XYZ file of C-alpha atoms in Angstrom:
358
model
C -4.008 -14.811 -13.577
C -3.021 -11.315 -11.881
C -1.142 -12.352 -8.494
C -0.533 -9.502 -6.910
C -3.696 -8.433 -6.589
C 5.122 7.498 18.792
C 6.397 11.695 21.395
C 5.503 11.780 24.985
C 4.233 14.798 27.234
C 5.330 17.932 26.937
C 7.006 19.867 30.103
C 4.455 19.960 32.863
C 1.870 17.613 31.818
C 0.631 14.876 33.534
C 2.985 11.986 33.009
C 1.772 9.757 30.810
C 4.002 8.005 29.327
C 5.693 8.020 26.007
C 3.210 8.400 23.272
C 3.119 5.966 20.333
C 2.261 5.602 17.333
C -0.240 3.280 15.651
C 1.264 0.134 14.631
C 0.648 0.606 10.831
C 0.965 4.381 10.624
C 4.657 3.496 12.361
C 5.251 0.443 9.642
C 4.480 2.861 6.846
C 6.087 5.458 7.905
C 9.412 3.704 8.245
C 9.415 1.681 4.907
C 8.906 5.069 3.044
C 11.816 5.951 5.201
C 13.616 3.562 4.451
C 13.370 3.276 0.235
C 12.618 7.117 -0.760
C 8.853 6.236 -1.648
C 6.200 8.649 -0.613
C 3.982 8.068 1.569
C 0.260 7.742 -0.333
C -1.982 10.712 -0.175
C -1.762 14.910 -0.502
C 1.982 16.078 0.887
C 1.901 18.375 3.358
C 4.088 20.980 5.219
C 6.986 19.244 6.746
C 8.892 16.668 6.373
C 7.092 13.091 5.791
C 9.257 10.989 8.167
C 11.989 12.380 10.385
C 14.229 10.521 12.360
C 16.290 12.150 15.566
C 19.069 10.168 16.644
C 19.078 12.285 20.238
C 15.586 13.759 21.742
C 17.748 17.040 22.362
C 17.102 17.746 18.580
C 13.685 17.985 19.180
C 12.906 21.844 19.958
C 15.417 22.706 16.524
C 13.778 20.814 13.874
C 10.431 22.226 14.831
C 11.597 25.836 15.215
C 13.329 24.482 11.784
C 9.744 24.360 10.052
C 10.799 20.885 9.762
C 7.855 19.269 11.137
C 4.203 19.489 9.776
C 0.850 18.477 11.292
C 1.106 15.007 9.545
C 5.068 14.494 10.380
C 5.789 11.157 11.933
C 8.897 13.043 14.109
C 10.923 9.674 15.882
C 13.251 10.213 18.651
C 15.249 7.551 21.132
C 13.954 7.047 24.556
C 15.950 7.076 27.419
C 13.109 6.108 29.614
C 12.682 9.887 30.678
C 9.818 10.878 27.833
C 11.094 12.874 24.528
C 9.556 15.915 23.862
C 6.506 16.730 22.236
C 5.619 16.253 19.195
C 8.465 13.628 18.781
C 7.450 9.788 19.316
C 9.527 7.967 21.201
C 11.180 4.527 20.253
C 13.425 1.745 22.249
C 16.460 0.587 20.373
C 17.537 2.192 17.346
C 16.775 2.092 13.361
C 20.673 2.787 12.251
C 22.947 0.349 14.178
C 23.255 -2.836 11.966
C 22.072 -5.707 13.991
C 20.105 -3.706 16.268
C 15.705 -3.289 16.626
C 13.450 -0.245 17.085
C 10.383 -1.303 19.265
C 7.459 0.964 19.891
C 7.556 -1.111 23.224
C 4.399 -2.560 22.456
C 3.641 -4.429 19.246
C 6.251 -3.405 16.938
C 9.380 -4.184 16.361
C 12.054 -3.324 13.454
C 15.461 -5.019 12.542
C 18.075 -3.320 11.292
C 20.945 -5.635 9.257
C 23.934 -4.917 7.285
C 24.318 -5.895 3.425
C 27.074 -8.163 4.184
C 25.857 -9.858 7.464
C 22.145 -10.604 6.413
C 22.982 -14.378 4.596
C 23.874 -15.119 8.137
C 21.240 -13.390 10.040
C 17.824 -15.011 11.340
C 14.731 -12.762 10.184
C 11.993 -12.526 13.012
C 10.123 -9.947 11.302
C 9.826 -6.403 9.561
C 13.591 -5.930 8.642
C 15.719 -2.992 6.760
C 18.603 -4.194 5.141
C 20.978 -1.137 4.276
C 24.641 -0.774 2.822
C 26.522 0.535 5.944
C 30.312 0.489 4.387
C 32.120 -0.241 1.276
C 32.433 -4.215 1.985
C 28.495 -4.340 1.928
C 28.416 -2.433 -1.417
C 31.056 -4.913 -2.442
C 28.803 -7.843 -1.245
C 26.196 -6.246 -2.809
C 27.735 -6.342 -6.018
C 29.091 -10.101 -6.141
C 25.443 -10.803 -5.168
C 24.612 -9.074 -8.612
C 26.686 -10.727 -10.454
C 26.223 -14.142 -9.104
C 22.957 -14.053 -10.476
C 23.452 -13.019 -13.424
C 25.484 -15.885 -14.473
C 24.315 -18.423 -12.462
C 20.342 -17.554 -11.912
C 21.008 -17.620 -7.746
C 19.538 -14.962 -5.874
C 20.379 -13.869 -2.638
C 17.839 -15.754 -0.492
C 17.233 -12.737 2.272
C 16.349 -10.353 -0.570
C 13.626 -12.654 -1.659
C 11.586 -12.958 2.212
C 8.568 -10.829 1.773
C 9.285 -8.991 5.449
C 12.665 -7.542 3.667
C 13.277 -4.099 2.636
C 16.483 -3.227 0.680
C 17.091 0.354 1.375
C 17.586 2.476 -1.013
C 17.808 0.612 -3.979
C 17.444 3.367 -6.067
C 21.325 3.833 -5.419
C 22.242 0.269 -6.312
C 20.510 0.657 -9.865
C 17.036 0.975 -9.212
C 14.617 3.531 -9.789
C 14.412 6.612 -7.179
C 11.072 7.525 -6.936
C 10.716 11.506 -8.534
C 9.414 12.564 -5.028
C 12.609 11.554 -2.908
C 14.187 14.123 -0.962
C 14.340 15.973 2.089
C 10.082 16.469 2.033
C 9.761 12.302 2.263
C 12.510 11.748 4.686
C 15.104 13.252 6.651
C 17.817 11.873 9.418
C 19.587 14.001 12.093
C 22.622 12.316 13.738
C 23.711 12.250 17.138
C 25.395 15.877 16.276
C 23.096 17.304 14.615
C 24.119 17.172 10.837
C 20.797 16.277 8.914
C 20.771 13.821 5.748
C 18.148 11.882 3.802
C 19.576 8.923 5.329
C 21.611 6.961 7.674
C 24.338 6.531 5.312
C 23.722 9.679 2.840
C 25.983 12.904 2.029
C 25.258 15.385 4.405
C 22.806 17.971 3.577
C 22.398 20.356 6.076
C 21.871 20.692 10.023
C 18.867 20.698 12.377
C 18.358 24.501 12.180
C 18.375 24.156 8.560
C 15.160 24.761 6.585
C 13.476 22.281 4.468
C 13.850 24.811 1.407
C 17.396 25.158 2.286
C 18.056 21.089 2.612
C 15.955 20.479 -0.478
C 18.586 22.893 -2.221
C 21.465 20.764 -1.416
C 19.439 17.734 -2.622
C 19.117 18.626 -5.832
C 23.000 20.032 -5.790
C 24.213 16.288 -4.559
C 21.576 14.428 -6.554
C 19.663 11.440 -4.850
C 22.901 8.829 -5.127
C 25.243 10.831 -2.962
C 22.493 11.746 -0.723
C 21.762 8.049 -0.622
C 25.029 6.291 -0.011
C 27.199 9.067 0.101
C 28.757 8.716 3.218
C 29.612 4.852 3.006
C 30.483 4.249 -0.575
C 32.430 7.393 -2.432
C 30.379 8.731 -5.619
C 33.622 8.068 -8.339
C 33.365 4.266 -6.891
C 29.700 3.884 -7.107
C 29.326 5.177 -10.670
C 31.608 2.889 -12.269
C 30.475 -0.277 -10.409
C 26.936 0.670 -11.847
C 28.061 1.764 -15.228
C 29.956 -1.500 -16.077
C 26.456 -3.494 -14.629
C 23.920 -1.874 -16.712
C 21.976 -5.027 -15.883
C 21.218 -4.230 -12.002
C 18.385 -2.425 -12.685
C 16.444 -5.628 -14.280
C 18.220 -7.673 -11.247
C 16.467 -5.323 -8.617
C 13.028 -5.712 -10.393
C 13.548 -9.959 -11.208
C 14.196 -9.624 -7.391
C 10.938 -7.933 -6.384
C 8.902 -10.721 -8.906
C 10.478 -13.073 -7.280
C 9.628 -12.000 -3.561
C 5.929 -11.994 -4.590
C 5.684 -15.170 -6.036
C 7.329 -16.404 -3.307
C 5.194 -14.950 -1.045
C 2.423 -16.536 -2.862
C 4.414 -20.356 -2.524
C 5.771 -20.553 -5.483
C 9.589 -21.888 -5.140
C 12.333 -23.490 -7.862
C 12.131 -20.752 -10.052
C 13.992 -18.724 -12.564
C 14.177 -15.602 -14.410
C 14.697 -15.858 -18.076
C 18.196 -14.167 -18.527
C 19.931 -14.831 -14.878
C 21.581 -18.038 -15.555
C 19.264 -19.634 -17.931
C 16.725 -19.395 -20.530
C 13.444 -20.939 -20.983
C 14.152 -21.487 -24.866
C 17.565 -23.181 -25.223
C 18.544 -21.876 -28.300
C 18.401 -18.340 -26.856
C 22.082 -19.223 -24.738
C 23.484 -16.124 -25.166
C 21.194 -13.919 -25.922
C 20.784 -10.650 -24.061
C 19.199 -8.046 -25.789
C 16.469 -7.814 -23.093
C 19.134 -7.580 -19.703
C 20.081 -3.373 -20.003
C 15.857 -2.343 -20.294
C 13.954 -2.964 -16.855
C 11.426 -1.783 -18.335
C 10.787 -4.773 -20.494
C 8.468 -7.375 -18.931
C 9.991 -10.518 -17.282
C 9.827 -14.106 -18.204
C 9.379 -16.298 -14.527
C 9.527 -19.625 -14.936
C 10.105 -23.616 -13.148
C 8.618 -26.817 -13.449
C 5.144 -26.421 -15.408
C 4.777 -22.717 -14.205
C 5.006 -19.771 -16.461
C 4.981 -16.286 -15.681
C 4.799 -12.583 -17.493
C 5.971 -9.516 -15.219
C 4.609 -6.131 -16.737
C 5.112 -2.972 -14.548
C 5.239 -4.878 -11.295
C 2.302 -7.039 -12.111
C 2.556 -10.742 -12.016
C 0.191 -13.189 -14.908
C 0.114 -16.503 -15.616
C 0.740 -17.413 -18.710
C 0.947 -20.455 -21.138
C 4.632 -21.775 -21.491
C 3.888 -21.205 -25.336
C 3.197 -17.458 -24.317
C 6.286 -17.258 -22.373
C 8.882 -18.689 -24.583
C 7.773 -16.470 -27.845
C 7.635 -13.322 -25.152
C 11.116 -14.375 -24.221
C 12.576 -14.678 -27.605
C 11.178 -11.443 -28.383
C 12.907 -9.894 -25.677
C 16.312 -11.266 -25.538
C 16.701 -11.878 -29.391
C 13.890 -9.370 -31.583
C 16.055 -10.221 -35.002
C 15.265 -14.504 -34.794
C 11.813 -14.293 -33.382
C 10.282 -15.613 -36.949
C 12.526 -18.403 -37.017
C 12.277 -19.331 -32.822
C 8.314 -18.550 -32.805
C 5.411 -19.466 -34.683
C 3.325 -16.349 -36.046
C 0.111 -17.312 -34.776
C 1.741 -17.795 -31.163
C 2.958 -13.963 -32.011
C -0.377 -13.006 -32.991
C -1.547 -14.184 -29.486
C 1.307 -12.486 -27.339
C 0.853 -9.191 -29.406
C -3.297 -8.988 -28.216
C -2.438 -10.005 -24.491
C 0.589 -7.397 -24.229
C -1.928 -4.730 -26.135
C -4.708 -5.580 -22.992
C -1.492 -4.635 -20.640
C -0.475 -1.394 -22.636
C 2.426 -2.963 -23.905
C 3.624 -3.273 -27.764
C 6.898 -5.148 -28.834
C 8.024 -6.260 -32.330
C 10.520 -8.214 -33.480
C 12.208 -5.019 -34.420
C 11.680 -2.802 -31.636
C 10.962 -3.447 -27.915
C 8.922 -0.732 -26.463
C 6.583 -0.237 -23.809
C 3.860 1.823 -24.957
């Protein structure tokens, strides 16, 4: 069973009002923001998403070529109008522990790694690495669950967003850069991000701060200003699981999302098979499919995709994953011969010598 299945007036018009931005267009706008994704259809000229953190920047990043017809250009409110063709906001999308309102129907928290167990989650919320301690928090997080099976319990609400997880051992996504998402702070020094090396100013062009992108890589131009490269490298290197954590994370907010609570991923803290303690051939590939599991409920995770699946089916998966040189003593053939046709229907071949997807 598949289970996933706002600028105001310019000078001299009529005063209006700040102009918004539709509720979802805004929503969209600022998770793609927020985790590097593109938004979906055509790119066009401009940047995707750009965020001012002073109205004053306004006339710059236009004359800057930095803003295209379908640009979704964000600027603070003072209660005096921002220019045109900025939308203005209340409250702000960088402070930890502050909201960004649209002052009508929308409304954005902002937390900090380290202060989100202890935060109360209303709705829509960015969590972001702000300073070293976060990354730190970040990390025990990690490896909490990797020995225990406990995940952090704010990751897995469904109105979440981890930003920029493609820093922390995830997967950027190959269009991430300057063209998705840019960030001017209150001086004027642009960035991809909130918390990311510094790529350029508002006078800059996007050709000019797409150079320096590819120069600093997407890391440094993630987390670059709160958690030093050297640092971040090593932490990774010497976790080669976190990658696999960040995607048993985002199985686990779906199911839970769905009502499914109590369970575990095969690997973090347990195993569904007992005589596979120890095993962990399967923990350094995320892009080997997950075993879900708790009480009589079994699930298979290929490529983001969430199926039900006999616990027969998920133990012989499992043992294929985390230990390909026992599988014909853990599993019976014919249960093989079943798991290799329902992996073929998902574009997926493994053998007990080789685990590859196809």
């Amino acid at each position: 069973m598949d289970t996933t299945g706002v600028g105001s007036t310019g000078p001299g018009a009529a005063p209006a009002g700040p102009r918004t931005a539709d509720r979802k267009r805004l929503k969209d706008h600022l998770i793609s923001w927020a985790t590097g994704a593109p938004l979906k259809g055509a790119p066009g000229p401009g940047v995707q998403t750009l965020v001012l953190s002073d109205a004053a920047h306004v006339p710059a990043v236009v004359a800057a070529g930095l803003v295209g017809p379908s640009t979704l250009l964000l600027a603070p409110d003072d209660g005096t109008g921002v220019p045109a063709p900025a939308v203005g906001h209340e409250g702000s999308l960088t402070e930890p522990g502050d909201e960004l309102s649209n002052g009508q129907d929308f409304f954005l928290q902002t937390h900090s790694y380290a202060s989100s167990p202890y935060m109360t989650v209303f709705g829509p919320t960015v969590v972001r690495l702000t300073d070293r301690p976060d990354f730190e928090a970040y990390l025990a997080d990690a490896d909490r669950a990797l020995t225990d099976g406990v995940f952090p319990d704010f990751l897995l609400t469904s109105s979440v967003v981890l930003a920029d997880a493609g820093a922390l051992g995830g997967s950027h996504h190959p269009a991430d850069g300057p063209s998705v998402r840019l960030y001017a702070d209150p001086d004027g020094y642009v960035s991809t991000t909130p918390t990311g090396a510094v790529l350029g100013t508002v006078d800059d062009s996007l050709d000019t701060l797409t150079r320096r992108f590819a120069e600093l890589g997407p890391d440094e131009a993630a987390l670059g200003a709160v958690v030093p490269q050297d640092i971040r490298d090593q932490a990774l290197h010497s976790r080669p699981f976190l990658p696999r954590y960040l995607k048993a994370i985002t199985a686990m907010r779906i199911l839970m999302a769905h009502g499914r609570t109590g369970l575990k991923v095969s690997g973090f803290g347990a195993r569904l098979t007992p005589e596979l303690a120890g095993a962990a051939a399967d923990l350094d590939d995320a892009t080997l499919p997950l075993v879900v599991y708790g009480g009589s409920e079994t699930y298979m995770v290929i490529s983001g995709r969430l199926f039900a699946v006999r616990r027969e089916t998920a133990r012989a998966l499992e043992c294929l994953l985390a230990a390909p040189e026992r599988v014909t003593a853990l599993v019976p053939a014919a249960e093989l011969d079943v798991l290799d046709e329902l992996l073929a229907q998902h574009g997926v071949r493994l053998n007990p010598l080789q685990a590859v997807a196809a």
